[in-house]
Amino acid sequence: TTAFRFTPRNPALDDELTRANRASAALFGFWALIFASLALFAIALFVEPLSLIVAVPILLACGGAASALRFVYLEGRGAAHE
């Protein structure tokens, strides 16, 4: 969640608030990924079997979209939330 990169960071775009928001968004995305995997497991168990080729893109989209939307929301508010 520290935005690892080989070039120097721009201090105007990577301050403490942005790092806190990024960490909060990563945690939110992780839990979204966990809940999506539980939902897909339940679907595969009770409704219809799912292959990994179908399940993995859904999981990645859920986790990535949830963390991106959370980060945008936090940055828009201008405050760190846990």
PDB file of C-alpha atoms in Angstrom:
ATOM      1  CA  THR A   1       0.000   0.000   0.000  1.00  0.00           C
ATOM      2  CA  THR A   2       2.989   2.305  -0.266  1.00  0.00           C
ATOM      3  CA  ALA A   3       2.821   2.601  -4.075  1.00  0.00           C
ATOM      4  CA  PHE A   4       6.214   0.978  -4.700  1.00  0.00           C
ATOM      5  CA  ARG A   5       8.005   2.505  -7.643  1.00  0.00           C
ATOM      6  CA  PHE A   6      11.529   2.917  -8.986  1.00  0.00           C
ATOM      7  CA  THR A   7      11.299   6.650  -9.619  1.00  0.00           C
ATOM      8  CA  PRO A   8      11.135   9.268  -6.865  1.00  0.00           C
ATOM      9  CA  ARG A   9       7.705  10.093  -5.502  1.00  0.00           C
ATOM     10  CA  ASN A  10       6.026  13.403  -6.132  1.00  0.00           C
ATOM     11  CA  PRO A  11       5.490  14.838  -2.629  1.00  0.00           C
ATOM     12  CA  ALA A  12       2.511  16.869  -3.810  1.00  0.00           C
ATOM     13  CA  LEU A  13       0.680  13.692  -4.853  1.00  0.00           C
ATOM     14  CA  ASP A  14       1.912  11.274  -2.171  1.00  0.00           C
ATOM     15  CA  ASP A  15       1.422  12.851   1.236  1.00  0.00           C
ATOM     16  CA  GLU A  16       0.498  11.193   4.546  1.00  0.00           C
ATOM     17  CA  LEU A  17      -3.228  11.520   3.911  1.00  0.00           C
ATOM     18  CA  THR A  18      -2.945   9.806   0.539  1.00  0.00           C
ATOM     19  CA  ARG A  19      -0.948   6.965   2.074  1.00  0.00           C
ATOM     20  CA  ALA A  20      -3.528   6.544   4.842  1.00  0.00           C
ATOM     21  CA  ASN A  21      -6.346   6.562   2.291  1.00  0.00           C
ATOM     22  CA  ARG A  22      -4.495   4.040   0.139  1.00  0.00           C
ATOM     23  CA  ALA A  23      -4.032   1.717   3.120  1.00  0.00           C
ATOM     24  CA  SER A  24      -7.703   2.025   4.065  1.00  0.00           C
ATOM     25  CA  ALA A  25      -8.750   1.343   0.481  1.00  0.00           C
ATOM     26  CA  ALA A  26      -6.493  -1.720   0.284  1.00  0.00           C
ATOM     27  CA  LEU A  27      -8.065  -3.121   3.444  1.00  0.00           C
ATOM     28  CA  PHE A  28     -11.547  -2.454   2.076  1.00  0.00           C
ATOM     29  CA  GLY A  29     -10.625  -4.151  -1.214  1.00  0.00           C
ATOM     30  CA  PHE A  30      -9.238  -7.151   0.655  1.00  0.00           C
ATOM     31  CA  TRP A  31     -12.505  -7.662   2.537  1.00  0.00           C
ATOM     32  CA  ALA A  32     -14.503  -7.194  -0.650  1.00  0.00           C
ATOM     33  CA  LEU A  33     -12.362  -9.911  -2.232  1.00  0.00           C
ATOM     34  CA  ILE A  34     -12.968 -12.229   0.737  1.00  0.00           C
ATOM     35  CA  PHE A  35     -16.745 -11.704   0.663  1.00  0.00           C
ATOM     36  CA  ALA A  36     -16.838 -12.156  -3.116  1.00  0.00           C
ATOM     37  CA  SER A  37     -14.916 -15.410  -2.809  1.00  0.00           C
ATOM     38  CA  LEU A  38     -17.369 -16.639  -0.165  1.00  0.00           C
ATOM     39  CA  ALA A  39     -20.286 -15.706  -2.418  1.00  0.00           C
ATOM     40  CA  LEU A  40     -18.734 -17.495  -5.391  1.00  0.00           C
ATOM     41  CA  PHE A  41     -18.032 -20.524  -3.220  1.00  0.00           C
ATOM     42  CA  ALA A  42     -21.684 -20.633  -2.161  1.00  0.00           C
ATOM     43  CA  ILE A  43     -22.811 -20.251  -5.767  1.00  0.00           C
ATOM     44  CA  ALA A  44     -20.471 -23.015  -6.898  1.00  0.00           C
ATOM     45  CA  LEU A  45     -21.606 -25.269  -4.068  1.00  0.00           C
ATOM     46  CA  PHE A  46     -25.357 -24.827  -4.352  1.00  0.00           C
ATOM     47  CA  VAL A  47     -26.215 -23.383  -7.762  1.00  0.00           C
ATOM     48  CA  GLU A  48     -23.726 -24.180 -10.488  1.00  0.00           C
ATOM     49  CA  PRO A  49     -20.072 -25.261 -10.496  1.00  0.00           C
ATOM     50  CA  LEU A  50     -17.677 -22.480 -11.511  1.00  0.00           C
ATOM     51  CA  SER A  51     -14.277 -22.911 -13.089  1.00  0.00           C
ATOM     52  CA  LEU A  52     -11.266 -20.838 -12.135  1.00  0.00           C
ATOM     53  CA  ILE A  53     -11.347 -19.169 -15.538  1.00  0.00           C
ATOM     54  CA  VAL A  54     -14.744 -17.717 -14.619  1.00  0.00           C
ATOM     55  CA  ALA A  55     -14.158 -17.104 -10.908  1.00  0.00           C
ATOM     56  CA  VAL A  56     -10.753 -15.393 -10.879  1.00  0.00           C
ATOM     57  CA  PRO A  57     -11.661 -12.407 -13.100  1.00  0.00           C
ATOM     58  CA  ILE A  58     -14.783 -11.839 -11.002  1.00  0.00           C
ATOM     59  CA  LEU A  59     -12.734 -11.886  -7.802  1.00  0.00           C
ATOM     60  CA  LEU A  60     -10.079  -9.554  -9.192  1.00  0.00           C
ATOM     61  CA  ALA A  61     -12.713  -7.150 -10.467  1.00  0.00           C
ATOM     62  CA  CYS A  62     -14.555  -7.098  -7.132  1.00  0.00           C
ATOM     63  CA  GLY A  63     -11.404  -6.507  -5.075  1.00  0.00           C
ATOM     64  CA  GLY A  64      -9.888  -3.988  -7.460  1.00  0.00           C
ATOM     65  CA  ALA A  65     -13.074  -2.026  -8.040  1.00  0.00           C
ATOM     66  CA  ALA A  66     -13.921  -1.897  -4.338  1.00  0.00           C
ATOM     67  CA  SER A  67     -10.487  -0.605  -3.372  1.00  0.00           C
ATOM     68  CA  ALA A  68     -10.387   1.908  -6.236  1.00  0.00           C
ATOM     69  CA  LEU A  69     -13.835   3.276  -5.431  1.00  0.00           C
ATOM     70  CA  ARG A  70     -12.988   3.488  -1.720  1.00  0.00           C
ATOM     71  CA  PHE A  71      -9.788   5.392  -2.504  1.00  0.00           C
ATOM     72  CA  VAL A  72     -11.620   7.824  -4.779  1.00  0.00           C
ATOM     73  CA  TYR A  73     -14.274   8.356  -2.095  1.00  0.00           C
ATOM     74  CA  LEU A  74     -11.679   9.011   0.623  1.00  0.00           C
ATOM     75  CA  GLU A  75      -9.615  11.325  -1.540  1.00  0.00           C
ATOM     76  CA  GLY A  76     -12.740  13.235  -2.503  1.00  0.00           C
ATOM     77  CA  ARG A  77     -13.642  13.772   1.140  1.00  0.00           C
ATOM     78  CA  GLY A  78     -10.111  14.830   1.979  1.00  0.00           C
ATOM     79  CA  ALA A  79     -10.020  12.897   5.233  1.00  0.00           C
ATOM     80  CA  ALA A  80      -8.580   9.608   6.453  1.00  0.00           C
ATOM     81  CA  HIS A  81     -11.035   6.974   7.607  1.00  0.00           C
ATOM     82  CA  GLU A  82     -10.355   3.569   9.088  1.00  0.00           C
TER      83      GLU A  82
END
